[in-house]
Amino acid sequence: MHYDVVVLTESRYLAPNEADWYTRQVHTEDGLVMRALERQGFTVARLDWADPDMDWSRTRAALFRTTWDYFDRYAEFTPWLQRTSAQTRLFNEAALIRWNIDKHYLGALAEKDINIVPTLYIEKGDKRSLLNVVESTGWDELILKPVVSGAARHTYRFHHTDSAELECSYGELIEQEAMMLQPFQRNVLEQGETSLMIIDGRYTHAIRKTPKSGDFRVQDDHGGQVHDYTPSQEEITFAEAAVAAVPFDVLYARVDTIRDNDGQLAIMELEMIEPELFFRFHPEAADRLAEGVARRLRG
């Protein structure tokens, strides 16, 4: 069987599971995308990205959607990405995915005058103690996380006076991977984090994510809440400009923003690999995505 577009997921979410709300939600989102692609006249399938039996030359394109285990299988994902990009067209493209996986991209955005949350990178193998690094920043409350991460993996919030409590964990991590420090953004607790969806260069819709009481992580799998949101023109312009600053073709992006500690709009993350795009809040955006795929494949 040959396909026009394969929507990529992971093995956990291949089969429906009506008893699990999260799996139901995944299928709702992927279903909206698949039906939008079918309305463009494409033959569509939904497969595990790591399916060992799939010959990727049998599809014209593969569209990343719910491949949310890739960062736990990075050693497997990296060669898969290289092989598959040689066999079919990927959306987003492989070069962009490689760029976006590593959060050093935030520094690249800052160099193009896109305001980001202040970030200090600590490269793999750095011999300094966490305390020494923290003291060099002058920040009181901080976030520590890997530069390659997702779903709040190894994300720590702490005061500089508590650095010693993280020294062992930090020491093990920095031997294996680069890390990053940021000042904790206080507005996350009260205002949450805003996500604007930019599809084919233009804003489509937005949501606001708020953490549960006593937590700072906004992801719904950590108990956060998701709400429909109407952004200001300032927020829309900022998000579109951030995506325009990316040095690759961007079919889809989720721009996660906050008001930083100085009250300015700032990028928390620019998600362009497999972001949840919250089509259930604005199903028309799935059609914008499908139109973007069609234009690239037929243009």
PDB file of N, CA and C in Angstrom, residues 2-36:
ATOM      1  N   HIS A   2       0.552   2.173  -0.890  1.00  0.00           N
ATOM      2  CA  HIS A   2       1.244   3.454  -0.944  1.00  0.00           C
ATOM      3  C   HIS A   2       0.303   4.548  -0.446  1.00  0.00           C
ATOM      4  N   TYR A   3       0.891   5.559   0.191  1.00  0.00           N
ATOM      5  CA  TYR A   3       0.106   6.646   0.775  1.00  0.00           C
ATOM      6  C   TYR A   3       0.635   7.986   0.274  1.00  0.00           C
ATOM      7  N   ASP A   4      -0.230   8.979   0.380  1.00  0.00           N
ATOM      8  CA  ASP A   4       0.224  10.347   0.141  1.00  0.00           C
ATOM      9  C   ASP A   4       0.858  10.926   1.400  1.00  0.00           C
ATOM     10  N   VAL A   5       0.170  10.735   2.522  1.00  0.00           N
ATOM     11  CA  VAL A   5       0.667  11.288   3.783  1.00  0.00           C
ATOM     12  C   VAL A   5       0.462  10.263   4.892  1.00  0.00           C
ATOM     13  N   VAL A   6       1.507  10.032   5.660  1.00  0.00           N
ATOM     14  CA  VAL A   6       1.394   9.232   6.875  1.00  0.00           C
ATOM     15  C   VAL A   6       1.486  10.173   8.068  1.00  0.00           C
ATOM     16  N   VAL A   7       0.475  10.113   8.920  1.00  0.00           N
ATOM     17  CA  VAL A   7       0.478  10.884  10.165  1.00  0.00           C
ATOM     18  C   VAL A   7       1.219  10.058  11.209  1.00  0.00           C
ATOM     19  N   LEU A   8       2.266  10.634  11.771  1.00  0.00           N
ATOM     20  CA  LEU A   8       3.151   9.896  12.666  1.00  0.00           C
ATOM     21  C   LEU A   8       2.699  10.013  14.120  1.00  0.00           C
ATOM     22  N   THR A   9       2.621   8.861  14.771  1.00  0.00           N
ATOM     23  CA  THR A   9       2.326   8.796  16.194  1.00  0.00           C
ATOM     24  C   THR A   9       3.366   7.874  16.815  1.00  0.00           C
ATOM     25  N   GLU A  10       3.073   7.355  17.998  1.00  0.00           N
ATOM     26  CA  GLU A  10       3.945   6.377  18.643  1.00  0.00           C
ATOM     27  C   GLU A  10       3.110   5.182  19.066  1.00  0.00           C
ATOM     28  N   SER A  11       3.775   4.099  19.434  1.00  0.00           N
ATOM     29  CA  SER A  11       3.081   2.836  19.658  1.00  0.00           C
ATOM     30  C   SER A  11       2.036   2.918  20.765  1.00  0.00           C
ATOM     31  N   ARG A  12       2.282   3.742  21.789  1.00  0.00           N
ATOM     32  CA  ARG A  12       1.323   3.840  22.897  1.00  0.00           C
ATOM     33  C   ARG A  12      -0.049   4.320  22.450  1.00  0.00           C
ATOM     34  N   TYR A  13      -0.064   5.118  21.370  1.00  0.00           N
ATOM     35  CA  TYR A  13      -1.307   5.772  20.969  1.00  0.00           C
ATOM     36  C   TYR A  13      -1.891   5.226  19.673  1.00  0.00           C
ATOM     37  N   LEU A  14      -1.346   4.105  19.182  1.00  0.00           N
ATOM     38  CA  LEU A  14      -1.873   3.553  17.936  1.00  0.00           C
ATOM     39  C   LEU A  14      -3.316   3.080  18.095  1.00  0.00           C
ATOM     40  N   ALA A  15      -3.577   2.312  19.121  1.00  0.00           N
ATOM     41  CA  ALA A  15      -4.907   1.738  19.311  1.00  0.00           C
ATOM     42  C   ALA A  15      -5.774   2.658  20.153  1.00  0.00           C
ATOM     43  N   PRO A  16      -7.054   2.784  19.824  1.00  0.00           N
ATOM     44  CA  PRO A  16      -7.963   3.566  20.663  1.00  0.00           C
ATOM     45  C   PRO A  16      -8.100   2.932  22.045  1.00  0.00           C
ATOM     46  N   ASN A  17      -8.311   3.764  23.048  1.00  0.00           N
ATOM     47  CA  ASN A  17      -8.551   3.286  24.406  1.00  0.00           C
ATOM     48  C   ASN A  17      -9.557   4.230  25.047  1.00  0.00           C
ATOM     49  N   GLU A  18     -10.818   3.882  24.936  1.00  0.00           N
ATOM     50  CA  GLU A  18     -11.881   4.753  25.422  1.00  0.00           C
ATOM     51  C   GLU A  18     -11.832   4.948  26.931  1.00  0.00           C
ATOM     52  N   ALA A  19     -11.146   4.054  27.627  1.00  0.00           N
ATOM     53  CA  ALA A  19     -11.074   4.171  29.084  1.00  0.00           C
ATOM     54  C   ALA A  19     -10.048   5.205  29.537  1.00  0.00           C
ATOM     55  N   ASP A  20      -9.195   5.644  28.613  1.00  0.00           N
ATOM     56  CA  ASP A  20      -8.128   6.578  28.978  1.00  0.00           C
ATOM     57  C   ASP A  20      -8.375   7.917  28.292  1.00  0.00           C
ATOM     58  N   TRP A  21      -8.595   8.979  29.071  1.00  0.00           N
ATOM     59  CA  TRP A  21      -8.944  10.280  28.498  1.00  0.00           C
ATOM     60  C   TRP A  21      -7.821  10.832  27.618  1.00  0.00           C
ATOM     61  N   TYR A  22      -6.584  10.569  27.994  1.00  0.00           N
ATOM     62  CA  TYR A  22      -5.459  11.133  27.245  1.00  0.00           C
ATOM     63  C   TYR A  22      -5.348  10.503  25.867  1.00  0.00           C
ATOM     64  N   THR A  23      -5.515   9.180  25.795  1.00  0.00           N
ATOM     65  CA  THR A  23      -5.483   8.504  24.500  1.00  0.00           C
ATOM     66  C   THR A  23      -6.655   8.943  23.634  1.00  0.00           C
ATOM     67  N   ARG A  24      -7.829   9.123  24.243  1.00  0.00           N
ATOM     68  CA  ARG A  24      -8.987   9.625  23.493  1.00  0.00           C
ATOM     69  C   ARG A  24      -8.670  10.990  22.886  1.00  0.00           C
ATOM     70  N   GLN A  25      -8.023  11.833  23.672  1.00  0.00           N
ATOM     71  CA  GLN A  25      -7.674  13.176  23.217  1.00  0.00           C
ATOM     72  C   GLN A  25      -6.693  13.128  22.050  1.00  0.00           C
ATOM     73  N   VAL A  26      -5.710  12.244  22.148  1.00  0.00           N
ATOM     74  CA  VAL A  26      -4.738  12.068  21.068  1.00  0.00           C
ATOM     75  C   VAL A  26      -5.438  11.657  19.780  1.00  0.00           C
ATOM     76  N   HIS A  27      -6.360  10.714  19.878  1.00  0.00           N
ATOM     77  CA  HIS A  27      -7.069  10.240  18.690  1.00  0.00           C
ATOM     78  C   HIS A  27      -7.978  11.318  18.118  1.00  0.00           C
ATOM     79  N   THR A  28      -8.558  12.134  18.976  1.00  0.00           N
ATOM     80  CA  THR A  28      -9.367  13.254  18.494  1.00  0.00           C
ATOM     81  C   THR A  28      -8.521  14.207  17.668  1.00  0.00           C
ATOM     82  N   GLU A  29      -7.363  14.572  18.209  1.00  0.00           N
ATOM     83  CA  GLU A  29      -6.476  15.512  17.517  1.00  0.00           C
ATOM     84  C   GLU A  29      -5.976  14.933  16.193  1.00  0.00           C
ATOM     85  N   ASP A  30      -5.463  13.713  16.235  1.00  0.00           N
ATOM     86  CA  ASP A  30      -4.941  13.107  15.012  1.00  0.00           C
ATOM     87  C   ASP A  30      -6.058  12.871  13.996  1.00  0.00           C
ATOM     88  N   GLY A  31      -7.245  12.558  14.484  1.00  0.00           N
ATOM     89  CA  GLY A  31      -8.374  12.354  13.583  1.00  0.00           C
ATOM     90  C   GLY A  31      -8.744  13.616  12.829  1.00  0.00           C
ATOM     91  N   LEU A  32      -8.698  14.763  13.496  1.00  0.00           N
ATOM     92  CA  LEU A  32      -8.983  16.030  12.818  1.00  0.00           C
ATOM     93  C   LEU A  32      -7.985  16.281  11.698  1.00  0.00           C
ATOM     94  N   VAL A  33      -6.729  15.971  11.950  1.00  0.00           N
ATOM     95  CA  VAL A  33      -5.695  16.164  10.935  1.00  0.00           C
ATOM     96  C   VAL A  33      -5.899  15.209   9.764  1.00  0.00           C
ATOM     97  N   MET A  34      -6.170  13.960  10.059  1.00  0.00           N
ATOM     98  CA  MET A  34      -6.345  12.980   8.989  1.00  0.00           C
ATOM     99  C   MET A  34      -7.528  13.335   8.095  1.00  0.00           C
ATOM    100  N   ARG A  35      -8.642  13.733   8.693  1.00  0.00           N
ATOM    101  CA  ARG A  35      -9.814  14.082   7.881  1.00  0.00           C
ATOM    102  C   ARG A  35      -9.549  15.337   7.041  1.00  0.00           C
ATOM    103  N   ALA A  36      -8.794  16.278   7.590  1.00  0.00           N
ATOM    104  CA  ALA A  36      -8.451  17.473   6.814  1.00  0.00           C
ATOM    105  C   ALA A  36      -7.575  17.109   5.619  1.00  0.00           C
TER     106      ALA A  36
END
